[in-house]
Coordinates of C-alpha atoms in Angstrom, one line a residue:
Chain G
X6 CA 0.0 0.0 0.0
X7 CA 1.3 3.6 -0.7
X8 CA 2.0 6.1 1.9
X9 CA 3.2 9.5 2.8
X10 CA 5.4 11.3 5.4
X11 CA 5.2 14.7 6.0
X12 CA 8.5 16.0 7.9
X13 CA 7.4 18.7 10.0
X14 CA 4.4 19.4 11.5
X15 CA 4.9 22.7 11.6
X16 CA 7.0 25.1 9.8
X17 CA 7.3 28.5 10.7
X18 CA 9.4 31.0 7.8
X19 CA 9.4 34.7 7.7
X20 CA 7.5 37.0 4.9
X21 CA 9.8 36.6 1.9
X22 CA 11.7 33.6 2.7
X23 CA 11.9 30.2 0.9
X24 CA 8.9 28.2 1.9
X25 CA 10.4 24.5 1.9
X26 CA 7.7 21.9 2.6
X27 CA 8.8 18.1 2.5
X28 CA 6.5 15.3 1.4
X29 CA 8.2 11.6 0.9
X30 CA 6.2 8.7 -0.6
X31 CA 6.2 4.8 -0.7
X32 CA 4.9 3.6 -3.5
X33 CA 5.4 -0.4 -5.3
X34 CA 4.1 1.4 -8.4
X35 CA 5.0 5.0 -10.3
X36 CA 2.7 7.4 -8.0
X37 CA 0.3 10.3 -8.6
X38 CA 1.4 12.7 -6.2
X39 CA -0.6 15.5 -5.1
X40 CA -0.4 18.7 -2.8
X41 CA -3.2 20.4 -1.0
X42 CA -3.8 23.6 0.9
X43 CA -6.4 24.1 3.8
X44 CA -7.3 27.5 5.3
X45 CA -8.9 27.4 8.3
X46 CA -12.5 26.3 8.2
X47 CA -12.3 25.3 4.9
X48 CA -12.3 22.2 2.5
X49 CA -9.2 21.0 0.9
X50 CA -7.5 23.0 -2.6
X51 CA -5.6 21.4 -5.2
X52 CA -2.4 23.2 -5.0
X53 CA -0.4 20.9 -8.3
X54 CA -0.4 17.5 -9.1
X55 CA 2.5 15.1 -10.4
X56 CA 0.8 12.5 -12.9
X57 CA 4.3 10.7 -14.4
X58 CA 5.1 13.9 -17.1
X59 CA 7.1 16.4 -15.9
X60 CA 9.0 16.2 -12.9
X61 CA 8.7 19.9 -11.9
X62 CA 5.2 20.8 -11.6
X63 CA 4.2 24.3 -11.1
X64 CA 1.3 24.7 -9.4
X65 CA -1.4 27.9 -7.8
X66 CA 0.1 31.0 -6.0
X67 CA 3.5 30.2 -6.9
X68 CA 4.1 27.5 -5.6
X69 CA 6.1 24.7 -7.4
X70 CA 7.3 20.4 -6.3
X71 CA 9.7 18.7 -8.0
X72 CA 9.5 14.8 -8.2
X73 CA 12.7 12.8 -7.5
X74 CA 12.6 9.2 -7.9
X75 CA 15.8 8.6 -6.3
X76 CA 15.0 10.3 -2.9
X77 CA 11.2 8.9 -2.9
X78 CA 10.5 12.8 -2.4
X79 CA 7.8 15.5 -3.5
X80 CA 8.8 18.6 -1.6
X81 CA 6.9 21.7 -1.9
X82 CA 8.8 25.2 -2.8
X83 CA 8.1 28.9 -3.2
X84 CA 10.6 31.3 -3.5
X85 CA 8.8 33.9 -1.7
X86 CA 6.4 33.7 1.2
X87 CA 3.4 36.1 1.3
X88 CA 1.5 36.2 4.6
X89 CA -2.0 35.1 2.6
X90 CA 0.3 31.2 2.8
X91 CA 0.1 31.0 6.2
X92 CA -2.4 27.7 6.1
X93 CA -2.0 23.4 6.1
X94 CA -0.6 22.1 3.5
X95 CA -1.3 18.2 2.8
X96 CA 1.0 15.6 0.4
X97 CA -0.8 12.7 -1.0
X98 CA -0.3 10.0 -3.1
X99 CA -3.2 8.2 -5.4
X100 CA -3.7 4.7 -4.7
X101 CA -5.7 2.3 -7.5
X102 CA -9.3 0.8 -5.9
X103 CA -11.7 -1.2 -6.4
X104 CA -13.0 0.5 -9.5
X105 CA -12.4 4.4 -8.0
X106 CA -8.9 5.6 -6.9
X107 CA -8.3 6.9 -3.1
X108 CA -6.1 9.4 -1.6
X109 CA -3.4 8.6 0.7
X110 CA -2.9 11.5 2.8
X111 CA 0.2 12.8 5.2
X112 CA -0.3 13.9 8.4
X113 CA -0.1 18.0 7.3
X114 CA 2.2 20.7 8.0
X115 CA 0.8 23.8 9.5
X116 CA 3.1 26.7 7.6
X117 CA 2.8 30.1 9.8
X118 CA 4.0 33.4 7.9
X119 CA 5.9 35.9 10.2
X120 CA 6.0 39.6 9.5
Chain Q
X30 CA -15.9 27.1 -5.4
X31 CA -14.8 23.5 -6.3
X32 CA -18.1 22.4 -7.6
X33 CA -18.6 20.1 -4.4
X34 CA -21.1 21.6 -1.6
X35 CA -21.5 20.2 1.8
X36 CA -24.6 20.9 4.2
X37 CA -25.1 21.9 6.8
X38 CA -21.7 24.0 7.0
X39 CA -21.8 23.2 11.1
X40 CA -23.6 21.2 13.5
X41 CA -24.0 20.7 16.9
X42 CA -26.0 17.2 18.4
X43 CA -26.3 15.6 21.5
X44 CA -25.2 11.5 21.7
X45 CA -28.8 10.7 21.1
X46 CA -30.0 13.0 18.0
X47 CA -29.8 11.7 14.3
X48 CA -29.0 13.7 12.2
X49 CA -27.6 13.9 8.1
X50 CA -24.6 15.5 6.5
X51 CA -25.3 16.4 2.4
X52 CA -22.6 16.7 0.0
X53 CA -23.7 17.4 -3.8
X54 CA -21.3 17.6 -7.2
X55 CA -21.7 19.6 -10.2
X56 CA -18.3 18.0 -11.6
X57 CA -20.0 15.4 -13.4
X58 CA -18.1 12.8 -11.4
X59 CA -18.4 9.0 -10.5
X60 CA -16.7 8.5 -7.8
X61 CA -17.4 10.3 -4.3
X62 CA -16.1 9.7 -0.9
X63 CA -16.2 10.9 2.7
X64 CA -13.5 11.7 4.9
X65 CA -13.0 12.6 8.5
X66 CA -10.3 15.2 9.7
X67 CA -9.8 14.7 13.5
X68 CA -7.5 17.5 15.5
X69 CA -3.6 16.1 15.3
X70 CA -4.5 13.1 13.1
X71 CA -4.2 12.2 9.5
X72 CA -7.3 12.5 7.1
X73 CA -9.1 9.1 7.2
X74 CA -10.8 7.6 4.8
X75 CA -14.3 6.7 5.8
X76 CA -16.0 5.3 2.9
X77 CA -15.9 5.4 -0.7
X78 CA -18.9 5.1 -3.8
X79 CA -18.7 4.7 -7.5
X80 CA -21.1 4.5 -9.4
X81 CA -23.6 4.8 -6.6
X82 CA -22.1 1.6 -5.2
X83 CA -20.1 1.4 -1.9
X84 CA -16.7 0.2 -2.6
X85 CA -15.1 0.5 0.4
X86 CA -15.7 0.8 4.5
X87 CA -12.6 1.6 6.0
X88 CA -13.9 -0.1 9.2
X89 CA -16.0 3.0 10.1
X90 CA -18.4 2.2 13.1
X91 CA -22.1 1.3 12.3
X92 CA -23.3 4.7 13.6
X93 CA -22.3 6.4 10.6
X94 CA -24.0 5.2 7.5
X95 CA -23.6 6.5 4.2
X96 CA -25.8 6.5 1.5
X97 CA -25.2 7.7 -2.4
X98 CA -28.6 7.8 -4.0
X99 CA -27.1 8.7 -7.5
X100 CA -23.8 9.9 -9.0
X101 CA -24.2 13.5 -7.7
X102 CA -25.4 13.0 -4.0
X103 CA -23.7 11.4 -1.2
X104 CA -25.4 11.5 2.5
X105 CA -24.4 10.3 6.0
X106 CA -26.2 9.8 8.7
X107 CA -25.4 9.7 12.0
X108 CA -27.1 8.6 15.1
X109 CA -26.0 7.9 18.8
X110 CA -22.4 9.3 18.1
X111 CA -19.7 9.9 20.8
X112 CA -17.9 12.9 21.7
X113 CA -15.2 11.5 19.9
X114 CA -16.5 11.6 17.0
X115 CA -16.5 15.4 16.6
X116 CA -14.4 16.2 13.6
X117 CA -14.9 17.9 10.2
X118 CA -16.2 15.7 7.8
X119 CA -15.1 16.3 4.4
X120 CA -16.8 15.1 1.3
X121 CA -15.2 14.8 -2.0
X122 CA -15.4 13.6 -5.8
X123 CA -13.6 12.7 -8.6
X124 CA -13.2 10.5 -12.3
X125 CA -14.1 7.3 -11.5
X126 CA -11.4 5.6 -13.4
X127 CA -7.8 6.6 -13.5
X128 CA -5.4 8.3 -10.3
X129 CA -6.5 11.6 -10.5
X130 CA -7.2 15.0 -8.2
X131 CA -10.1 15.5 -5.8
X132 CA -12.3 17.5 -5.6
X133 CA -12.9 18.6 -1.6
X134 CA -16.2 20.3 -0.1
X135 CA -15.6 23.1 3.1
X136 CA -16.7 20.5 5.1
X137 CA -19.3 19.8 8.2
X138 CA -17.5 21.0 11.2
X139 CA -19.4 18.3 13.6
X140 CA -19.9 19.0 17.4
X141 CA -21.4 15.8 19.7
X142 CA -22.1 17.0 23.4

């Protein structure tokens, strides 16, 4: 069965600063990899997907992941943090079932902006 | 908007109430599912439908009992729940066929006293 690990439950950069958010993946087949963004009291937004083309995907609101085979890894990036980031951010990997895929997701890393 | 909508958007009921949580698509999907987020745990997988069929219980207790009367509509009702069950419950859709995004509702941010 796939899974996901998300190192850090929280991360904590100032406005401006790299945003770094790692996501690693176990997967016996090539995986569908996924990032999502929660705001509080809200439902969960696509940020960019990894379906087996390109291994940088660009994604909403600048944000970008880069797929590395080698290091089982699908860490998030953006250059520069804005203080409208400050949310959860959820890796997950796509898992075949019967008849309809399900998500697989990791545990969430709470990203807080400082001034 | 994602095209999925969840009612009611809170909800507050004692351990003996029933009560229903609605989740409707406009996406044209297949394939919907329900999901619970609990404070400081993953996002579980509760159930999942497609084609209006239940194709997996992930050994979710009898007092929650789903129900997908077509394509677009997935329900759940609850009845005799526990305080620990309070949670956001997040619905969701997608294709039916393929590994593919999806599609997440705001939620039912659920309160048992």
């Amino acid at each position: 069965a796939q899974s996901v690990t998300q190192l850090g439950s929280h991360v904590s950069v100032s406005e401006g600063a790299l945003v770094l958010l790692r996501c690693n993946y176990s997967s016996s087949v090539p995986p569908y990899l996924f990032w999502y963004v929660q705001y509080p009291n809200q439902g969960l937004q696509l940020l960019l997907k990894y379906t087996s083309a390109a291994t940088l995907v660009k994604g909403i609101n600048g944000f970008e992941a880069e797929f590395k085979k080698s290091e089982t890894s699908f860490h998030l990036t953006k250059p520069s943090a804005h203080m409208s980031d400050a949310a959860e951010y959820f890796c997950a990997v796509s898992e075949e079932g019967q008849g309809a895929q399900k998500l697989v997701f990791g545990q969430g890393t709470r990203l807080t902006i400082n001034p | 908007e994602t095209g999925v909508t969840q009612t009611p958007r809170h909800l507050v009921m004692g351990m003996t109430n029933k009560k229903s949580l609605k989740c409707e698509q406009h996406l044209g999907h297949n394939a919907m599912y329900w999901y619970k987020q609990s404070a400081k745990k993953p996002l579980e997988l509760m159930f999942v439908y497609n084609f209006k069929e239940q194709t997996e219980n992930n050994s979710v207790p009898s007092r929650f009992s789903p129900e997908c009367p077509n394509s677009s509509h997935l329900f759940l009702h609850l009845h005799t729940l526990q305080p620990e069950d309070s949670a956001l419950y997040l619905c969701a859709s997608s294709r039916d066929r393929g590994r593919t995004e999806a599609f997440f509702g705001q939620g039912t941010r659920l309160t048992v006293v």
